[in-house]
Coordinates of C-alpha atoms in Angstrom, one line a residue:
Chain A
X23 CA 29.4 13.8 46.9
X24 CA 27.4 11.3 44.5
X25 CA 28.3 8.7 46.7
X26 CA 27.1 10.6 49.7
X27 CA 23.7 10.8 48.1
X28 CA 23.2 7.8 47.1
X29 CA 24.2 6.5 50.5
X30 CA 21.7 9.2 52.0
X31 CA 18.8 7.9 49.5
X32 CA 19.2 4.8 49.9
X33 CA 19.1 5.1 53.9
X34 CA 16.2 6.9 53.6
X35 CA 14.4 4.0 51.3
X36 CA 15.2 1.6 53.3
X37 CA 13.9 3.6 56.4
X38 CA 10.8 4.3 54.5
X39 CA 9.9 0.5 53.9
X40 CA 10.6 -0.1 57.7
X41 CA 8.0 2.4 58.3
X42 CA 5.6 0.6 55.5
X43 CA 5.9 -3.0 56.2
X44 CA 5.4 -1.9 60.5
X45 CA 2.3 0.0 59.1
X46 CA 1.1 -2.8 57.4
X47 CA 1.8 -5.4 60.5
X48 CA 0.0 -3.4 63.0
X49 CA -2.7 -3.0 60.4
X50 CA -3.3 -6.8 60.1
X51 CA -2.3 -7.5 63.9
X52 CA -5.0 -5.0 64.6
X53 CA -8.0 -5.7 62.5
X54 CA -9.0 -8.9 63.9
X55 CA -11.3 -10.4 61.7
X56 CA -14.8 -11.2 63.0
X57 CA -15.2 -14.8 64.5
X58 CA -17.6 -15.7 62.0
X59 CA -16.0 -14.6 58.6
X60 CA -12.0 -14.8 59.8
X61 CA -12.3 -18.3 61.1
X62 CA -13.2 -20.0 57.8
X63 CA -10.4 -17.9 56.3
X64 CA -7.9 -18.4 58.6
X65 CA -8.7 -22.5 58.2
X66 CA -8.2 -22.0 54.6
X67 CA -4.8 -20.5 55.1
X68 CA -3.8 -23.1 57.6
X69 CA -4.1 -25.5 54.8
X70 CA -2.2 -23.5 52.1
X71 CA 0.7 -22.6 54.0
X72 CA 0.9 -25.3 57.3
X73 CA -0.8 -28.5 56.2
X74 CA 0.7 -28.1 52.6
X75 CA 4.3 -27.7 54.1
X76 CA 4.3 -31.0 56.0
X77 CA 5.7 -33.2 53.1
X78 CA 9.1 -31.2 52.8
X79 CA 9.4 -30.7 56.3
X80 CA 8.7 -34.5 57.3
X81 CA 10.6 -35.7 54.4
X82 CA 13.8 -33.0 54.7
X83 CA 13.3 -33.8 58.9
X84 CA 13.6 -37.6 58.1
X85 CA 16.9 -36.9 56.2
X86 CA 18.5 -35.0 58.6
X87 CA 18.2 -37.1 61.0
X88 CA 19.7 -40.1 59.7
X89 CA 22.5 -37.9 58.0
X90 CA 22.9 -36.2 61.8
X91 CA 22.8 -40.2 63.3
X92 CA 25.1 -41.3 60.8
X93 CA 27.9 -38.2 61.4
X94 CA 27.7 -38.3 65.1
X95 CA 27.6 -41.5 65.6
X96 CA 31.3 -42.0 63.6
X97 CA 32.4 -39.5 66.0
X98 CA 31.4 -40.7 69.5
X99 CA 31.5 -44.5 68.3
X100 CA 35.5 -43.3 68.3
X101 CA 35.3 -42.2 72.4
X102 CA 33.1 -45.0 73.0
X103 CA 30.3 -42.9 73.8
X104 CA 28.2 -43.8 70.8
X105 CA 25.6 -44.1 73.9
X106 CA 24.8 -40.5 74.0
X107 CA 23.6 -40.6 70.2
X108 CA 20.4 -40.1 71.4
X109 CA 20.9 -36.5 73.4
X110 CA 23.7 -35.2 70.7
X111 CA 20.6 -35.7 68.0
X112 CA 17.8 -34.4 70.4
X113 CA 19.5 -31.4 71.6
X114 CA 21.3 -30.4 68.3
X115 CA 17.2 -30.5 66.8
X116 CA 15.1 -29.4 69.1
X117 CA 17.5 -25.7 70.0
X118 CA 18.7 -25.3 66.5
X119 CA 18.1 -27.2 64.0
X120 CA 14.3 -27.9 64.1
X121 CA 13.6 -24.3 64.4
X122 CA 16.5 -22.8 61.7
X123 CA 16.2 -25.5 59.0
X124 CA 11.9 -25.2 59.2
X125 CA 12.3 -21.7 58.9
X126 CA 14.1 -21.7 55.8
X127 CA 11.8 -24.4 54.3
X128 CA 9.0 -22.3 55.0
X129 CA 10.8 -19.3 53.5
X130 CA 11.3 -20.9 50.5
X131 CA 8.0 -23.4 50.4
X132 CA 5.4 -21.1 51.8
X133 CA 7.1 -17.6 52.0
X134 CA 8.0 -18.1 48.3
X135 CA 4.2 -18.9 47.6
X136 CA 2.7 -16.1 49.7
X137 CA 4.6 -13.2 48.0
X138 CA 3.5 -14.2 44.5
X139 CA 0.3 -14.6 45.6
X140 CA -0.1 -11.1 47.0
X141 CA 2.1 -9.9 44.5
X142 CA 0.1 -11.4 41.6
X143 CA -3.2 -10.0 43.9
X144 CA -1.7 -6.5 43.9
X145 CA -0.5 -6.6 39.7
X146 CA -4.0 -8.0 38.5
X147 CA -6.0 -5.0 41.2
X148 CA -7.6 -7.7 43.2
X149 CA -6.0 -5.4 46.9
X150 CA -7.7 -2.4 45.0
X151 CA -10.4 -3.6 43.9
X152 CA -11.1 -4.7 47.2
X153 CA -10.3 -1.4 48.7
X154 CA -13.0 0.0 46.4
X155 CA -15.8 -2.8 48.0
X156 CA -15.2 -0.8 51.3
X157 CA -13.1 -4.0 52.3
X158 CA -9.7 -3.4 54.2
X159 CA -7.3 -5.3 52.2
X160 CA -5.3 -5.9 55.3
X161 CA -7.9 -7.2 57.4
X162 CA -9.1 -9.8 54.1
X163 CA -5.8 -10.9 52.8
X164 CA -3.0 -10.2 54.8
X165 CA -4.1 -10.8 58.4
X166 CA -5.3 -14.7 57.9
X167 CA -2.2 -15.4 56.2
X168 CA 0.1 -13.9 58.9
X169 CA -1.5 -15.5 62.0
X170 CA -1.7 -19.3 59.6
X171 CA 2.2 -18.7 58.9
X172 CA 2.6 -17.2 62.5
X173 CA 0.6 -20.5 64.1
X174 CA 1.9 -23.0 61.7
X175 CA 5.9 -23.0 61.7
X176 CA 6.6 -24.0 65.4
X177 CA 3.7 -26.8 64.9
X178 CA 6.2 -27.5 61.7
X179 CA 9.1 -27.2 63.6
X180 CA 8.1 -29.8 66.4
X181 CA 7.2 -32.3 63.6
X182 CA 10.4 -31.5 61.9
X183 CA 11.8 -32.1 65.0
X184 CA 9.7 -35.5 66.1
X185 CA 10.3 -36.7 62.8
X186 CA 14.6 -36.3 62.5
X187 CA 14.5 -38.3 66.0
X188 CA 12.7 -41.0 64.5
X189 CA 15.2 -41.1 61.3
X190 CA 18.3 -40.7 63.8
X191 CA 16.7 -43.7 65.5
X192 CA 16.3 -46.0 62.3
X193 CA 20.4 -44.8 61.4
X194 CA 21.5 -45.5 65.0
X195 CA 19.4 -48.2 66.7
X196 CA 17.9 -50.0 63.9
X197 CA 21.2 -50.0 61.4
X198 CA 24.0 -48.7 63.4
X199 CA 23.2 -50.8 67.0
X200 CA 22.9 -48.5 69.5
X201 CA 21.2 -49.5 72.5
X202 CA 17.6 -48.9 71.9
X203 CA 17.3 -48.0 75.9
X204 CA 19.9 -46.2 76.2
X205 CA 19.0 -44.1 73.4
X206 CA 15.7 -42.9 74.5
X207 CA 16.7 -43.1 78.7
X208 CA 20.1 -40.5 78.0
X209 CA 17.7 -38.1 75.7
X210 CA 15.0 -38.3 78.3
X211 CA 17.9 -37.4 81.1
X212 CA 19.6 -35.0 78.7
X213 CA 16.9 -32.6 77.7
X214 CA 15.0 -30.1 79.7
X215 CA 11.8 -29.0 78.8
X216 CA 12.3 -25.3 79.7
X217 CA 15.5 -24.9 78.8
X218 CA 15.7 -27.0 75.4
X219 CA 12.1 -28.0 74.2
X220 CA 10.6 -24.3 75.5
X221 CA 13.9 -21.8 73.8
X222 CA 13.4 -23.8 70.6
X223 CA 10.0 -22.9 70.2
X224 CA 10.4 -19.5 71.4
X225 CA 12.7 -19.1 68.8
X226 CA 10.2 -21.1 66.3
X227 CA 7.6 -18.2 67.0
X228 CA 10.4 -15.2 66.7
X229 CA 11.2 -16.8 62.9
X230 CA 7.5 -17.2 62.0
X231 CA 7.1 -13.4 62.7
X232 CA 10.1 -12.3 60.3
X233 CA 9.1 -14.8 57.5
X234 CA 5.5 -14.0 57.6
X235 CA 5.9 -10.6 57.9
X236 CA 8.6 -10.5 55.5
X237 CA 6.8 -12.6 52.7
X238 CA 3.7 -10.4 53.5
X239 CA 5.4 -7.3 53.0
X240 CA 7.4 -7.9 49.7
X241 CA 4.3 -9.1 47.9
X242 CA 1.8 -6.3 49.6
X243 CA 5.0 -3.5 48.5
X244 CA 6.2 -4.8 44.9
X245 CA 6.3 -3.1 41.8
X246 CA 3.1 -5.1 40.5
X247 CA 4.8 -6.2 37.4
X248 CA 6.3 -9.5 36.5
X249 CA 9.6 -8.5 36.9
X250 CA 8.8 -7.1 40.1
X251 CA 7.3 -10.1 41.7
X252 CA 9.8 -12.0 40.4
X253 CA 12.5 -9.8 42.5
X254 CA 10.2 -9.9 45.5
X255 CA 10.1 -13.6 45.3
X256 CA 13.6 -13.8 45.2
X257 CA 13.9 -11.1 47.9
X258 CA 11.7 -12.9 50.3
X259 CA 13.4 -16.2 50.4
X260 CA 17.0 -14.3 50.6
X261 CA 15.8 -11.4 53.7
X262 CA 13.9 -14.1 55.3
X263 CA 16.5 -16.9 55.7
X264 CA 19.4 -14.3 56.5
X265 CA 17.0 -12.5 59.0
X266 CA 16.6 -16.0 60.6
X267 CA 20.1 -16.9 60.5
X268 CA 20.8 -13.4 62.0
X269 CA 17.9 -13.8 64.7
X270 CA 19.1 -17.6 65.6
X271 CA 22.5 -15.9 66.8
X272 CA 20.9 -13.5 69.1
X273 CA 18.4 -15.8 70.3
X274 CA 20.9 -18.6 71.0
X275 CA 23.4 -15.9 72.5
X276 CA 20.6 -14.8 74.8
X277 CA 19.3 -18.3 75.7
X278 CA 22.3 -20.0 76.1
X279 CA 25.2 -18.3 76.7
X280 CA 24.2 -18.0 81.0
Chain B
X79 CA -27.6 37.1 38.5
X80 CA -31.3 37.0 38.7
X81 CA -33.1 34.6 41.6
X82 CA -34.1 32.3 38.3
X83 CA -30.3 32.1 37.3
X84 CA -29.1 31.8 40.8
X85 CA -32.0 28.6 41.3
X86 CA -30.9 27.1 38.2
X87 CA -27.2 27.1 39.3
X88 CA -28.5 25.5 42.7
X89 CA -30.5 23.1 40.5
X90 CA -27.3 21.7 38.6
X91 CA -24.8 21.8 41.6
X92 CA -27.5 19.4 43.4
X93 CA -27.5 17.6 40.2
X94 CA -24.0 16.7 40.6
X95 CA -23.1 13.2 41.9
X96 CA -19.0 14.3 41.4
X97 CA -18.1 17.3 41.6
X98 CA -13.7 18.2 41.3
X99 CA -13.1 21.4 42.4
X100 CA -9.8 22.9 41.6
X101 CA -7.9 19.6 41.9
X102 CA -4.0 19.7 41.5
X103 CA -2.1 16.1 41.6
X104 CA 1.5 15.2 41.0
X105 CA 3.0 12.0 40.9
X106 CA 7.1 12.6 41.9
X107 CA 8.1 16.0 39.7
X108 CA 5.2 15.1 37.1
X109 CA 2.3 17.2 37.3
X110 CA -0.6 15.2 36.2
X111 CA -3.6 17.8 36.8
X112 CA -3.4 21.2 37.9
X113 CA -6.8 23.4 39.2
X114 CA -8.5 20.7 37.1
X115 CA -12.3 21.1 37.8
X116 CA -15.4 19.3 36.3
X117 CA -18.5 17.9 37.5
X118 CA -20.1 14.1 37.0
X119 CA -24.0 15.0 36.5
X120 CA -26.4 12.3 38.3
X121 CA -28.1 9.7 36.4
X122 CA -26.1 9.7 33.5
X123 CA -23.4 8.4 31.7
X124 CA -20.6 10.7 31.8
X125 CA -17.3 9.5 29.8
X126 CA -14.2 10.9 30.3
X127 CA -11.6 10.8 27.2
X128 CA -8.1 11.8 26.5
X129 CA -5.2 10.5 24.9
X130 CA -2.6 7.5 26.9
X131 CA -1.0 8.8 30.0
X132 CA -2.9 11.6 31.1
X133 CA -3.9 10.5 34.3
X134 CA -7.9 8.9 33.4
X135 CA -7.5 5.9 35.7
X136 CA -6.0 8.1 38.4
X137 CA -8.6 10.4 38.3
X138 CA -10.7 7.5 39.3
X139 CA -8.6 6.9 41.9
X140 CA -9.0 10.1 43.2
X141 CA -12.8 10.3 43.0
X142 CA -12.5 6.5 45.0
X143 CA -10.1 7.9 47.7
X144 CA -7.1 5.9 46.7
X145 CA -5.5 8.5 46.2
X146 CA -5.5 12.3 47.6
X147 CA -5.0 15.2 45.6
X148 CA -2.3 17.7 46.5
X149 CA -4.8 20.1 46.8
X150 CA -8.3 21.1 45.5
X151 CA -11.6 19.1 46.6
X152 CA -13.4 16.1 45.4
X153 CA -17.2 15.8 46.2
X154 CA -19.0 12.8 46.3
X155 CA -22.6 13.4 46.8
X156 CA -21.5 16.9 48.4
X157 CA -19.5 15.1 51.3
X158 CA -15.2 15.4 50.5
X159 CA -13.9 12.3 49.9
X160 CA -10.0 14.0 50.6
X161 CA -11.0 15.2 54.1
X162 CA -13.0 11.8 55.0
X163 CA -12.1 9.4 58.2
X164 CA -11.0 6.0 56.8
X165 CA -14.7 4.7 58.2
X166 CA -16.2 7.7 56.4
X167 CA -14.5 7.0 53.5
X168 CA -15.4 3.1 53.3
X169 CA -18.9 4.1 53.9
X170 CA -18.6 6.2 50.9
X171 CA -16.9 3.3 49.0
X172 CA -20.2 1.0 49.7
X173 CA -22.2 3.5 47.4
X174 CA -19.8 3.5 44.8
X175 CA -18.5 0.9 42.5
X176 CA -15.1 0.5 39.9
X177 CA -15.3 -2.3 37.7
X178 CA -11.3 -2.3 36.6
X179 CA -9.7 -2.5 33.6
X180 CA -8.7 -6.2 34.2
X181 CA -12.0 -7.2 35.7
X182 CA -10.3 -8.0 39.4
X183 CA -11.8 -10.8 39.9
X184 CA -10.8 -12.9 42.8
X185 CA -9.5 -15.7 41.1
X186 CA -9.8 -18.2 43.8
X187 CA -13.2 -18.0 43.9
X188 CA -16.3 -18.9 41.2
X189 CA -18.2 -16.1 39.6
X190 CA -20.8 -16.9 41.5
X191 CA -18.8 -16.4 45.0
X192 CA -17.5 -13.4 43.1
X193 CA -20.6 -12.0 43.0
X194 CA -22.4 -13.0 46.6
X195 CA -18.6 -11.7 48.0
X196 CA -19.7 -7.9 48.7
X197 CA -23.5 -8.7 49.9
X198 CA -21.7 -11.5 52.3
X199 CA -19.0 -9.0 53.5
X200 CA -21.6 -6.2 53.6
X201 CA -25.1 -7.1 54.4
X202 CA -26.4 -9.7 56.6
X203 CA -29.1 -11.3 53.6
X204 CA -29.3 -15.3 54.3
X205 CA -27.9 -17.2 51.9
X206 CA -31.0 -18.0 50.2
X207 CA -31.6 -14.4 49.5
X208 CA -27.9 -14.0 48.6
X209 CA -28.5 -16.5 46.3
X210 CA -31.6 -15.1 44.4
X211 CA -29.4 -11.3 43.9
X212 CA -26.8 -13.4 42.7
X213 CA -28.6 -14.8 40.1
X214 CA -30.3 -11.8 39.0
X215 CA -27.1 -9.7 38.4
X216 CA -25.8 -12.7 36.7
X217 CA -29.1 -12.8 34.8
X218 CA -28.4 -9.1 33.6
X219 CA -25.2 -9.6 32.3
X220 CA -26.0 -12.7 30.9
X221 CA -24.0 -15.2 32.6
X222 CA -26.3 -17.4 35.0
X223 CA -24.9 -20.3 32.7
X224 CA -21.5 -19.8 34.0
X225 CA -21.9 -19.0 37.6
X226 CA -19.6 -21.9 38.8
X227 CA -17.3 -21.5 36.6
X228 CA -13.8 -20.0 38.0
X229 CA -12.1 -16.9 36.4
X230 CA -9.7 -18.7 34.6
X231 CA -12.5 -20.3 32.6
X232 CA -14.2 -17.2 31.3
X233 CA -12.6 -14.8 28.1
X234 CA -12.0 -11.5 28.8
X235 CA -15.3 -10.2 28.1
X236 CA -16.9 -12.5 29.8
X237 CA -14.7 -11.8 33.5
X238 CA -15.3 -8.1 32.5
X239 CA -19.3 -9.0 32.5
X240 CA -19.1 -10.9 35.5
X241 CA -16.9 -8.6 37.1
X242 CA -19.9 -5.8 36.2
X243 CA -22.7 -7.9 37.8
X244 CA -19.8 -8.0 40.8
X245 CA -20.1 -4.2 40.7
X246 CA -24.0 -3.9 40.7
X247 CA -24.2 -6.0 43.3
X248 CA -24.8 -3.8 45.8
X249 CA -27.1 -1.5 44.0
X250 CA -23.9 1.5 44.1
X251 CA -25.6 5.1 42.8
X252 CA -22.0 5.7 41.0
X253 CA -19.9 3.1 38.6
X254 CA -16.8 3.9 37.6
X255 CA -15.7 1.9 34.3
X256 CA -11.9 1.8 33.6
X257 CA -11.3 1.5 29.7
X258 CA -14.2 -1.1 29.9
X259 CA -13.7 -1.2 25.9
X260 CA -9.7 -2.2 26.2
X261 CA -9.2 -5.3 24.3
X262 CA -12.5 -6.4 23.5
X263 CA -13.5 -8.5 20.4
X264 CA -16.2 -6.2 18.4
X265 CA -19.0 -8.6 19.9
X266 CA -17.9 -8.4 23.3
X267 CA -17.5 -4.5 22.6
X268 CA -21.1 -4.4 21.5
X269 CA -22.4 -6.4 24.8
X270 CA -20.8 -4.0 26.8
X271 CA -21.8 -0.9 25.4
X272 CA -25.4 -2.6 25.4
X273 CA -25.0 -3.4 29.2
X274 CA -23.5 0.0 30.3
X275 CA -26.8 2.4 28.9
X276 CA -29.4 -0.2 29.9
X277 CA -27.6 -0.8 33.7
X278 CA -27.8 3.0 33.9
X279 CA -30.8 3.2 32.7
X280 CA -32.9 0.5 34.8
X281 CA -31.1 0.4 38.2
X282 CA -30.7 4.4 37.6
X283 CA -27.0 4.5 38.5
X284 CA -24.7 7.2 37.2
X285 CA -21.9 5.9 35.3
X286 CA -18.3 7.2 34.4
X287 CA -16.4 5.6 31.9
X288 CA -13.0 6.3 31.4
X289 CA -11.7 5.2 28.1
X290 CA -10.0 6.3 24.7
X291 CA -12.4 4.1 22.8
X292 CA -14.3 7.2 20.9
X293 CA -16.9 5.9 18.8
X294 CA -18.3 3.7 21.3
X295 CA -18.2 6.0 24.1
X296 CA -19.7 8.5 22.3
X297 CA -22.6 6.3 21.3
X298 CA -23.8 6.5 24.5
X299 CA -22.5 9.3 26.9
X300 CA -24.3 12.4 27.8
X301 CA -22.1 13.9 29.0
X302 CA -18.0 13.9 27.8
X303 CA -15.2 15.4 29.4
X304 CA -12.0 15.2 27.5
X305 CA -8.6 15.6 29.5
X306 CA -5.3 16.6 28.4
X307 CA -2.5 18.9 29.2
X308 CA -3.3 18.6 32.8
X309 CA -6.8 19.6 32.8
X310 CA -10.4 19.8 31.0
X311 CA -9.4 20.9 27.5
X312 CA -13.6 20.7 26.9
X313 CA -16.8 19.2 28.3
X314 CA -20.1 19.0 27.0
X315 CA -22.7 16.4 25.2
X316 CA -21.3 14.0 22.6
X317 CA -22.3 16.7 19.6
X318 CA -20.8 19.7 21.4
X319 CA -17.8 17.3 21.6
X320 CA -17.6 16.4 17.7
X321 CA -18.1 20.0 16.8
X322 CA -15.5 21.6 19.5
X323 CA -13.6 24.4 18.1
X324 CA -10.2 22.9 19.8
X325 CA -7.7 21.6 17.8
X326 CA -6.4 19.2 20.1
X327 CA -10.4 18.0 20.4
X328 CA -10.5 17.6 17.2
X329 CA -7.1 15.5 17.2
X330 CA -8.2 13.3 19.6
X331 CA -11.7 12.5 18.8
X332 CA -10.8 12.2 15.2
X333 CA -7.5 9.5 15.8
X334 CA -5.1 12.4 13.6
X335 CA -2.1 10.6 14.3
X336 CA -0.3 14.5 13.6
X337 CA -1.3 17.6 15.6
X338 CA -0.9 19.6 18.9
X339 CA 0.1 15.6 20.3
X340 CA 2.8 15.2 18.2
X341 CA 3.9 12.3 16.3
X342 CA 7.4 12.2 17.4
X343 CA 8.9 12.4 21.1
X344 CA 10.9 15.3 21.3
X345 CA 14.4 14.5 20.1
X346 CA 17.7 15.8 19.1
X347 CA 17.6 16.8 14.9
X348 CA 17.0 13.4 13.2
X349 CA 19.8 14.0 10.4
X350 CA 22.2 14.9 13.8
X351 CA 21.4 12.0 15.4
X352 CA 21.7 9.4 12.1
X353 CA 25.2 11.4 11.6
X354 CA 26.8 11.5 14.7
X355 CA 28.7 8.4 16.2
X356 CA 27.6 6.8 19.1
X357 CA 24.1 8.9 19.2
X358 CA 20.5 7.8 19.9

């Protein structure tokens, strides 16, 4: 019977933040902020969460690629295919691995950063006090910051992406020997815009919506105490990369399974 | 009740900038007022006291529209702010002012952004002119020197100050003060009590200060209204106050650390609980 209940309550909770955090998206998705006063905000946010992001994403893209090179090229060197190095890099970055590994970067880089800040905005009564200047909260804060993370990962992604083809090119053509030409010429065969390039950036946009939101939501819902933004730090970074892990399955089943 | 009575009555209802009528709030099972009912005259400084945990802050919640009461009214300048549209509501909001307990200062912005950020989200002054009112709150609370500094640079009193001049900035008719006293050096204490009577004096707000902070609060309210056990346990000026029958009044105003607030959280016998194993 105890059990029962708690099951029941805990249901219930979870239903409950459902309902709050989709309250609080169609809150921000629908007060758009004025040209004049959003813009200058949403540039500012831009900054904070895309344009600071770049290092770890160029830098973690640059590795990958070369580790990705170096691995698939011991393998098809083996068939005597090490030709198709290019495509195997291109296609394994651009429908998965661009778009998963960038959104867990961003969970932990800039999803991390947002649900402290919102948290640490909520603990000190900066949301209420804005409340009180006849200010919607949701409108101020949390709208520029979803549409800057919402914008900013697939433009991270496609760098991410960009980037790990140039490192698997310094492993494989510039180190290993692979045929410069063939490199480039088989990718450029191999990958379709629609099908590869296009799906990974759909899915790019899908992951932006559940970390943003999800970061968003745990900072504008904690318990405004340290502890509490502490676990709603931690919480954001854990939901948000098994949400994307859990939305790159469907997505890839859908996209690719036909 | 003769037409003079019956005027007079008239006379202090239209007096009232607050009124709570009846006003019963729980948080969960707890029960934090019950047909509470009290009325914030206009003009003056109204304080209202009461001992930790009895609900001041969220009355000022209430009279803000943060939160609703269960039931009851809350009248702010005879319109209910329970029954209010969100856009009636924000309206409201832009005549009334809370400077919080921990100032609220946006801390990625200077004081002096602080300061222009409800005239630029609010008004459509130039920036010149933003800049003069800027400058003049800052003037009254004493801190043009420090208007580029951030939050982070300022001592409590002074973010509390700055956050004040934040408050004024739109010229609101009602500020709300929550435990403005809290953790103030005896100087900064002093500023503040300075700046609170002569702000509600010159720009002829009315002011309500929440706070357990007696003798200071006392030293300038006309008007006290002290809360516990779920509603107005006595209202009236600061001399009424200090000569209320009430024992619990008395307790409170006083600092008795023994009375009707007892000393000790209710507990099992003390000998039982030093005797038995494995008890708390």
């Amino acid at each position: 019977m105890d059990f029962l209940q708690k099951l029941g309550h805990k249901t219930l909770s979870r239903f409950a933040a459902l309902g709050r955090s989709t309250r609080m998206l169609i809150g921000a998705l629908v007060n758009i902020p004025n040209p004049r006063k959003g813009t200058p905000l949403l540039i500012r946010q831009l900054y904070m969460i895309g344009h600071q992001s770049l290092l770890i994403i160029m830098v973690s893209g640059l590795f990958i690629g070369m580790v990705l090179a170096l691995q698939g090229y011991t393998v098809l060197v083996g068939y005597g295919a090490e030709d198709s190095l290019g495509p195997l890099v291109a296609l394994s970055l651009l429908r998965e691995l661009g778009p998963v590994v960038t959104a867990l970067l961003f969970a932990g880089r800039a999803g991390s950063a947002l649900t402290a800040e919102i948290g640490l905005m909520k603990a000190t009564e900066q949301l209420s006090s804005l409340e009180m200047m006849a200010i919607d909260p949701l409108k101020r804060v949390i709208a520029p910051r979803f549409w800057a993370g919402f914008i900013s990962m697939p433009i991270l992604a496609l760098i991410f992406s960009a980037v790990a083809i140039l490192g698997a090119h310094l492993v494989g053509v510039d180190w290993l020997g692979v045929d410069s030409g063939s490199f480039w010429s088989i990718m450029q065969a191999q990958v379709s815009f629609e099908k590869d390039i296009l799906n990974g950036i759909i899915k790019s946009f899908v992951f932006a919506l559940v970390v943003t939101w999800i970061a968003l939501y745990k900072g504008y819902d904690c318990i405004p105490t340290s502890e509490g933004i502490s676990k709603a730090t931690t919480e954001t970074v854990v939901h948000s990369s098994l949400a994307v892990l859990g939305f790159d399955f469907l997505l890839t089943a859908v996209m690719f399974s036909g | 009740m003769t037409i003079l009575a019956e005027l007079d009555v008239e006379s202090d209802l239209s007096q009232a900038i607050v009124e709570i009528k009846d006003v019963t709030f729980s948080r969960g099972e707890k029960t934090i007022y019950k047909n509470m009912s009290f009325s914030v005259p206009k003009g003056k400084i109204t304080a209202i006291m009461g001992p930790s945990g009895i609900g001041k802050t969220t009355m000022l919640r209430l009279i803000g529209g943060q939160l609703k009461p269960d039931s009851g009214d809350i009248l702010f300048e005879g319109a209910s702010i329970p029954s209010m549209t969100r856009s009636a509501l924000y309206d409201a909001r832009k005549n009334m002012s809370m400077l919080f307990q921990s100032g609220a200062l946006f801390t990625d912005m200077s004081v002096f952004d602080n300061v222009a950020f409800p005239l630029r989200e609010h008004t459509k002054l130039s920036e010149e002119l933003i800049r003069l009112v800027v400058l003049m709150k800052l003037q009254a609370v004493g801190l043009r020197g420090a208007s580029e500094l951030m939050p982070s640079e300022l001592s409590g009193g002074m973010a509390r100050r700055a956050a004040l001049a934040r408050a004024i900035a739109l010229d609101p008719e009602l500020i709300m003060y929550d435990e403005p006293f809290a953790g103030q050096d005896p100087i900064s204490m002093g500023v503040l009590v300075k700046l609170i009577k002569s702000l509600n004096e010159v720009l002829g707000l009315s002011s309500l200060i929440v706070t357990h902070d007696v003798t200071e609060v006392l030293s300038i309210a006309e008007h006290v209204v002290i809360i516990a056990e779920q509603g107005v346990i006595g209202s009236g000026t600061a001399e009424e106050m200090l000569a209320h029958s009430s024992p619990l009044v008395q307790q409170f105003l006083q600092g008795l650390s023994d009375g009707p607030v007892p000393f000790h959280q209710p507990a099992s016998p003390y000998e039982d609980a030093l005797l038995t194993q494995g008890a708390r």
